[in-house]
């Protein structure tokens, strides 16, 4: 993901959080109901498609991937977009690193497909949770703490063992790039400070999640998490950003319901 895109994502999420923090808790129930109604009205796929899964053992076309990629109907919270915003979009040929072995990690960050897929589609998801704040407003009113998460998602299908090769490339990148690396996207540069915390997921045929530290200026370092799950010839990758973690580097939980919903549709 471009360093500017990381900053813009954090700033946009921050602005949304500040707007909500300026609102007393008394209005949160009405706002939540409105968001739920909007989500139901704007489902991007009929409920009948939500359980559709990817056929095993064959490379899917783009049209077939659209049917098994995450849709609004598949999640109970947050908003799914079927197209990435201009700030989040990045082309594979715009990405370079000082160590080519690390390229797969940057591709996941930017929702770019690994290797040469037969077809791939992108999605994004953004959600937030709200809880009562220990702080009070300027007039003593109750306040709300807001936790914002964003996921950039790529679902790609491969022929001739390409999905297995892509997953192997990711595992190699995790091992070889633990000490960090420099990456450039267009004219933007980003420094990954470390790659750590690998966890083998019990999902699909094989999966992993990894912590990625990102320099945010001075001695500061934010935290992103990358998730990859292979099911047959299809590979789903998730780039997960949490507003607080991007600012502080603190650990956070990946929205597992979103990952699980996508993996379930792969069969």
Tab-separated table of C-alpha atoms in Angstrom:
chain	number	residue	atom	x	y	z
A	1	UNK	CA	0.000	0.000	0.000
A	2	UNK	CA	1.284	3.462	-0.774
A	3	UNK	CA	2.584	5.377	2.225
A	4	UNK	CA	0.225	8.199	1.259
A	5	UNK	CA	-2.642	5.713	1.145
A	6	UNK	CA	-1.728	4.494	4.637
A	7	UNK	CA	-1.723	8.064	5.927
A	8	UNK	CA	-4.962	8.955	4.167
A	9	UNK	CA	-6.662	5.834	5.507
A	10	UNK	CA	-5.566	6.701	9.031
A	11	UNK	CA	-6.563	10.346	8.658
A	12	UNK	CA	-9.968	9.493	7.212
A	13	UNK	CA	-10.619	7.015	9.990
A	14	UNK	CA	-9.399	9.561	12.533
A	15	UNK	CA	-11.759	12.198	11.195
A	16	UNK	CA	-14.660	9.766	11.441
A	17	UNK	CA	-13.669	8.862	14.982
A	18	UNK	CA	-13.382	12.500	16.052
A	19	UNK	CA	-16.807	13.254	14.628
A	20	UNK	CA	-18.297	10.426	16.640
A	21	UNK	CA	-16.359	11.391	19.760
A	22	UNK	CA	-17.990	14.801	19.599
A	23	UNK	CA	-21.408	13.160	19.893
A	24	UNK	CA	-22.997	12.181	23.202
A	25	UNK	CA	-23.742	8.488	23.703
A	26	UNK	CA	-27.463	9.183	23.816
A	27	UNK	CA	-27.659	9.355	19.995
A	28	UNK	CA	-25.688	6.173	19.294
A	29	UNK	CA	-28.705	3.835	19.271
A	30	UNK	CA	-30.472	5.802	16.536
A	31	UNK	CA	-27.257	6.057	14.495
A	32	UNK	CA	-26.623	2.326	14.815
A	33	UNK	CA	-30.124	1.500	13.630
A	34	UNK	CA	-29.692	3.812	10.641
A	35	UNK	CA	-26.415	2.118	9.688
A	36	UNK	CA	-28.023	-1.311	9.958
A	37	UNK	CA	-30.899	-0.239	7.704
A	38	UNK	CA	-28.449	1.223	5.187
A	39	UNK	CA	-26.351	-1.936	5.136
A	40	UNK	CA	-29.401	-4.093	4.494
A	41	UNK	CA	-30.617	-1.788	1.737
A	42	UNK	CA	-27.228	-1.647	0.020
A	43	UNK	CA	-26.336	-5.337	-0.025
A	44	UNK	CA	-24.117	-5.932	-3.013
A	45	UNK	CA	-25.279	-9.511	-3.582
A	46	UNK	CA	-28.603	-11.288	-3.087
A	47	UNK	CA	-28.804	-13.399	0.048
A	48	UNK	CA	-29.033	-16.494	-2.125
A	49	UNK	CA	-25.479	-15.886	-3.384
A	50	UNK	CA	-23.991	-15.495	0.095
A	51	UNK	CA	-23.501	-19.228	0.555
A	52	UNK	CA	-22.130	-19.879	-2.912
A	53	UNK	CA	-18.660	-21.376	-2.807
A	54	UNK	CA	-15.820	-21.745	-5.276
A	55	UNK	CA	-15.619	-25.008	-7.254
A	56	UNK	CA	-12.560	-26.970	-6.137
A	57	UNK	CA	-9.544	-27.678	-8.338
A	58	UNK	CA	-10.108	-25.266	-11.213
A	59	UNK	CA	-9.044	-21.733	-11.993
A	60	UNK	CA	-12.041	-19.435	-11.805
A	61	UNK	CA	-12.883	-16.670	-14.239
A	62	UNK	CA	-13.313	-13.078	-13.081
A	63	UNK	CA	-17.086	-13.512	-13.317
A	64	UNK	CA	-16.935	-16.622	-11.138
A	65	UNK	CA	-14.694	-14.871	-8.623
A	66	UNK	CA	-17.183	-12.023	-8.353
A	67	UNK	CA	-19.745	-14.552	-7.123
A	68	UNK	CA	-17.503	-15.986	-4.410
A	69	UNK	CA	-15.848	-12.736	-3.302
A	70	UNK	CA	-17.040	-10.969	-0.166
A	71	UNK	CA	-20.402	-9.194	-0.476
A	72	UNK	CA	-22.373	-6.995	1.888
A	73	UNK	CA	-24.812	-9.832	2.530
A	74	UNK	CA	-21.988	-11.956	3.964
A	75	UNK	CA	-21.149	-9.710	6.925
A	76	UNK	CA	-23.206	-8.524	9.863
A	77	UNK	CA	-21.249	-5.323	10.459
A	78	UNK	CA	-19.270	-2.770	8.512
A	79	UNK	CA	-19.490	-1.845	4.841
A	80	UNK	CA	-18.180	-3.823	1.859
A	81	UNK	CA	-17.051	-1.986	-1.282
A	82	UNK	CA	-16.687	-3.896	-4.550
A	83	UNK	CA	-14.213	-1.342	-5.913
A	84	UNK	CA	-11.205	0.141	-4.132
A	85	UNK	CA	-11.065	3.891	-3.674
A	86	UNK	CA	-8.593	5.918	-5.735
A	87	UNK	CA	-6.319	6.271	-2.685
A	88	UNK	CA	-6.222	2.502	-2.163
A	89	UNK	CA	-5.681	1.436	-5.774
A	90	UNK	CA	-2.145	0.479	-6.795
A	91	UNK	CA	-0.767	-1.285	-9.888
A	92	UNK	CA	1.701	-4.142	-9.541
A	93	UNK	CA	4.262	-2.473	-11.820
A	94	UNK	CA	4.329	0.561	-9.483
A	95	UNK	CA	5.711	-1.566	-6.638
A	96	UNK	CA	9.394	-2.234	-5.981
A	97	UNK	CA	11.444	-3.271	-2.947
A	98	UNK	CA	15.110	-3.308	-2.028
A	99	UNK	CA	14.765	-7.103	-1.678
A	100	UNK	CA	12.621	-8.860	-4.296
A	101	UNK	CA	11.859	-11.650	-1.833
A	102	UNK	CA	9.754	-9.125	0.104
A	103	UNK	CA	7.505	-8.153	-2.824
A	104	UNK	CA	4.734	-10.650	-1.905
A	105	UNK	CA	4.188	-8.841	1.406
A	106	UNK	CA	3.757	-5.469	-0.297
A	107	UNK	CA	1.381	-7.033	-2.813
A	108	UNK	CA	-0.827	-8.214	0.061
A	109	UNK	CA	-0.678	-4.741	1.630
A	110	UNK	CA	-1.923	-3.207	-1.619
A	111	UNK	CA	-4.562	-5.872	-2.396
A	112	UNK	CA	-2.525	-6.843	-5.470
A	113	UNK	CA	-2.635	-10.475	-6.628
A	114	UNK	CA	0.402	-12.693	-6.132
A	115	UNK	CA	2.179	-14.026	-9.224
A	116	UNK	CA	0.188	-14.409	-12.431
A	117	UNK	CA	-3.405	-15.367	-11.613
A	118	UNK	CA	-5.971	-16.499	-14.146
A	119	UNK	CA	-8.228	-13.809	-12.674
A	120	UNK	CA	-8.565	-11.725	-9.526
A	121	UNK	CA	-11.007	-9.333	-7.879
A	122	UNK	CA	-10.648	-6.762	-5.105
A	123	UNK	CA	-12.821	-5.735	-2.203
A	124	UNK	CA	-12.565	-3.479	0.826
A	125	UNK	CA	-14.345	-3.607	4.168
A	126	UNK	CA	-14.501	-0.944	6.855
A	127	UNK	CA	-16.129	-1.281	10.237
A	128	UNK	CA	-16.044	0.190	13.677
A	129	UNK	CA	-16.994	-0.670	17.227
A	130	UNK	CA	-18.151	1.827	19.808
A	131	UNK	CA	-17.904	1.682	23.605
A	132	UNK	CA	-18.517	4.131	26.467
A	133	UNK	CA	-15.509	6.352	27.068
A	134	UNK	CA	-13.972	7.038	30.450
A	135	UNK	CA	-13.535	10.644	29.320
A	136	UNK	CA	-16.214	13.317	29.481
A	137	UNK	CA	-17.060	16.019	26.970
A	138	UNK	CA	-16.401	19.739	27.561
A	139	UNK	CA	-19.863	20.097	29.117
A	140	UNK	CA	-19.600	16.886	31.111
A	141	UNK	CA	-21.586	14.801	28.624
A	142	UNK	CA	-20.945	11.091	28.065
A	143	UNK	CA	-18.582	10.294	25.206
A	144	UNK	CA	-17.964	7.309	22.941
A	145	UNK	CA	-14.674	5.600	22.129
A	146	UNK	CA	-14.524	4.418	18.505
A	147	UNK	CA	-12.285	1.637	17.151
A	148	UNK	CA	-11.958	1.693	13.344
A	149	UNK	CA	-10.754	-1.244	11.208
A	150	UNK	CA	-10.188	-1.424	7.456
A	151	UNK	CA	-9.420	-4.424	5.246
A	152	UNK	CA	-8.203	-4.459	1.640
A	153	UNK	CA	-8.948	-7.850	0.097
A	154	UNK	CA	-7.811	-9.670	-3.042
A	155	UNK	CA	-9.277	-12.980	-4.220
A	156	UNK	CA	-7.260	-14.623	-7.008
A	157	UNK	CA	-7.542	-17.928	-8.844
A	158	UNK	CA	-4.670	-19.808	-10.456
A	159	UNK	CA	-3.984	-22.611	-12.916
A	160	UNK	CA	-1.275	-25.285	-12.721
A	161	UNK	CA	-0.426	-24.989	-9.025
A	162	UNK	CA	-0.075	-21.230	-9.074
A	163	UNK	CA	-1.962	-20.766	-5.794
A	164	UNK	CA	0.430	-23.125	-3.984
A	165	UNK	CA	3.410	-21.283	-5.493
A	166	UNK	CA	1.982	-17.923	-4.422
A	167	UNK	CA	1.509	-19.163	-0.871
A	168	UNK	CA	5.062	-20.528	-0.828
A	169	UNK	CA	6.358	-17.129	-1.952
A	170	UNK	CA	4.552	-15.452	0.926
A	171	UNK	CA	6.015	-17.878	3.456
A	172	UNK	CA	9.505	-17.255	2.065
A	173	UNK	CA	8.973	-13.488	2.270
A	174	UNK	CA	7.965	-13.752	5.925
A	175	UNK	CA	11.165	-15.668	6.720
A	176	UNK	CA	13.581	-13.558	4.669
A	177	UNK	CA	12.151	-10.125	5.490
A	178	UNK	CA	11.853	-10.355	9.273
A	179	UNK	CA	14.375	-7.549	9.728
A	180	UNK	CA	12.397	-5.114	7.582
A	181	UNK	CA	12.872	-3.616	4.133
A	182	UNK	CA	12.309	-0.535	2.013
A	183	UNK	CA	9.543	-0.389	-0.571
A	184	UNK	CA	8.596	2.159	-3.227
A	185	UNK	CA	5.231	2.610	-4.919
A	186	UNK	CA	5.428	5.198	-7.638
A	187	UNK	CA	7.162	8.168	-5.985
A	188	UNK	CA	6.105	7.146	-2.481
A	189	UNK	CA	8.447	5.311	-0.145
A	190	UNK	CA	7.653	3.226	2.912
A	191	UNK	CA	9.908	1.515	5.437
A	192	UNK	CA	8.790	-1.760	6.958
A	193	UNK	CA	10.548	-1.999	10.312
A	194	UNK	CA	9.893	-5.682	11.011
A	195	UNK	CA	7.874	-8.721	9.996
A	196	UNK	CA	6.909	-10.907	12.929
A	197	UNK	CA	4.295	-12.860	14.835
A	198	UNK	CA	3.557	-15.472	12.192
A	199	UNK	CA	0.533	-17.604	13.029
A	200	UNK	CA	-0.535	-20.596	10.961
A	201	UNK	CA	-4.281	-20.357	10.462
A	202	UNK	CA	-6.554	-23.384	10.642
A	203	UNK	CA	-8.518	-22.213	7.621
A	204	UNK	CA	-8.773	-23.401	4.039
A	205	UNK	CA	-6.035	-25.761	2.868
A	206	UNK	CA	-3.322	-23.519	4.322
A	207	UNK	CA	-3.203	-20.050	5.826
A	208	UNK	CA	-1.131	-17.597	7.795
A	209	UNK	CA	-1.309	-14.218	9.467
A	210	UNK	CA	1.662	-11.949	10.107
A	211	UNK	CA	2.396	-8.643	11.860
A	212	UNK	CA	4.050	-5.888	9.816
A	213	UNK	CA	5.584	-2.857	11.513
A	214	UNK	CA	5.513	0.317	9.395
A	215	UNK	CA	7.577	3.450	10.082
A	216	UNK	CA	5.261	6.416	10.639
A	217	UNK	CA	7.825	9.190	11.138
A	218	UNK	CA	10.604	9.793	13.631
A	219	UNK	CA	10.902	6.755	15.873
A	220	UNK	CA	7.212	5.914	15.501
A	221	UNK	CA	6.002	2.597	14.126
A	222	UNK	CA	2.465	1.562	13.240
A	223	UNK	CA	1.145	-1.982	13.002
A	224	UNK	CA	-0.590	-3.684	10.083
A	225	UNK	CA	-1.631	-7.325	9.825
A	226	UNK	CA	-1.606	-9.478	6.704
A	227	UNK	CA	-3.670	-12.634	6.291
A	228	UNK	CA	-3.523	-15.191	3.462
A	229	UNK	CA	-5.713	-18.251	3.019
A	230	UNK	CA	-5.531	-20.756	0.152
A	231	UNK	CA	-8.434	-23.002	-0.735
A	232	UNK	CA	-7.689	-25.224	-3.703
A	233	UNK	CA	-6.650	-23.038	-6.623
A	234	UNK	CA	-7.928	-19.829	-5.037
A	235	UNK	CA	-5.969	-17.503	-2.743
A	236	UNK	CA	-7.545	-14.788	-0.594
A	237	UNK	CA	-5.292	-12.131	0.954
A	238	UNK	CA	-6.263	-9.506	3.512
A	239	UNK	CA	-4.430	-6.301	4.477
A	240	UNK	CA	-5.782	-5.182	7.854
A	241	UNK	CA	-5.329	-1.710	9.354
A	242	UNK	CA	-6.575	-0.578	12.758
A	243	UNK	CA	-6.634	3.184	13.390
A	244	UNK	CA	-5.220	3.012	16.914
A	245	UNK	CA	-2.557	0.445	16.004
A	246	UNK	CA	-1.432	2.475	13.000
A	247	UNK	CA	-0.903	5.428	15.321
A	248	UNK	CA	0.579	3.624	18.336
A	249	UNK	CA	1.911	0.264	17.143
A	250	UNK	CA	-0.247	-1.529	19.726
A	251	UNK	CA	-1.542	-5.022	18.974
A	252	UNK	CA	-5.115	-5.517	17.744
A	253	UNK	CA	-7.444	-8.325	16.728
A	254	UNK	CA	-8.117	-9.056	13.057
A	255	UNK	CA	-11.897	-8.909	12.381
A	256	UNK	CA	-12.181	-12.692	12.154
A	257	UNK	CA	-15.834	-12.618	11.093
A	258	UNK	CA	-14.848	-10.870	7.852
A	259	UNK	CA	-12.036	-13.320	7.121
A	260	UNK	CA	-14.236	-16.287	8.002
A	261	UNK	CA	-17.037	-15.021	5.769
A	262	UNK	CA	-14.702	-14.794	2.759
A	263	UNK	CA	-13.043	-18.151	3.408
A	264	UNK	CA	-16.456	-19.842	3.762
A	265	UNK	CA	-17.383	-18.761	0.232
A	266	UNK	CA	-14.275	-20.454	-1.165
A	267	UNK	CA	-15.736	-23.849	-0.280
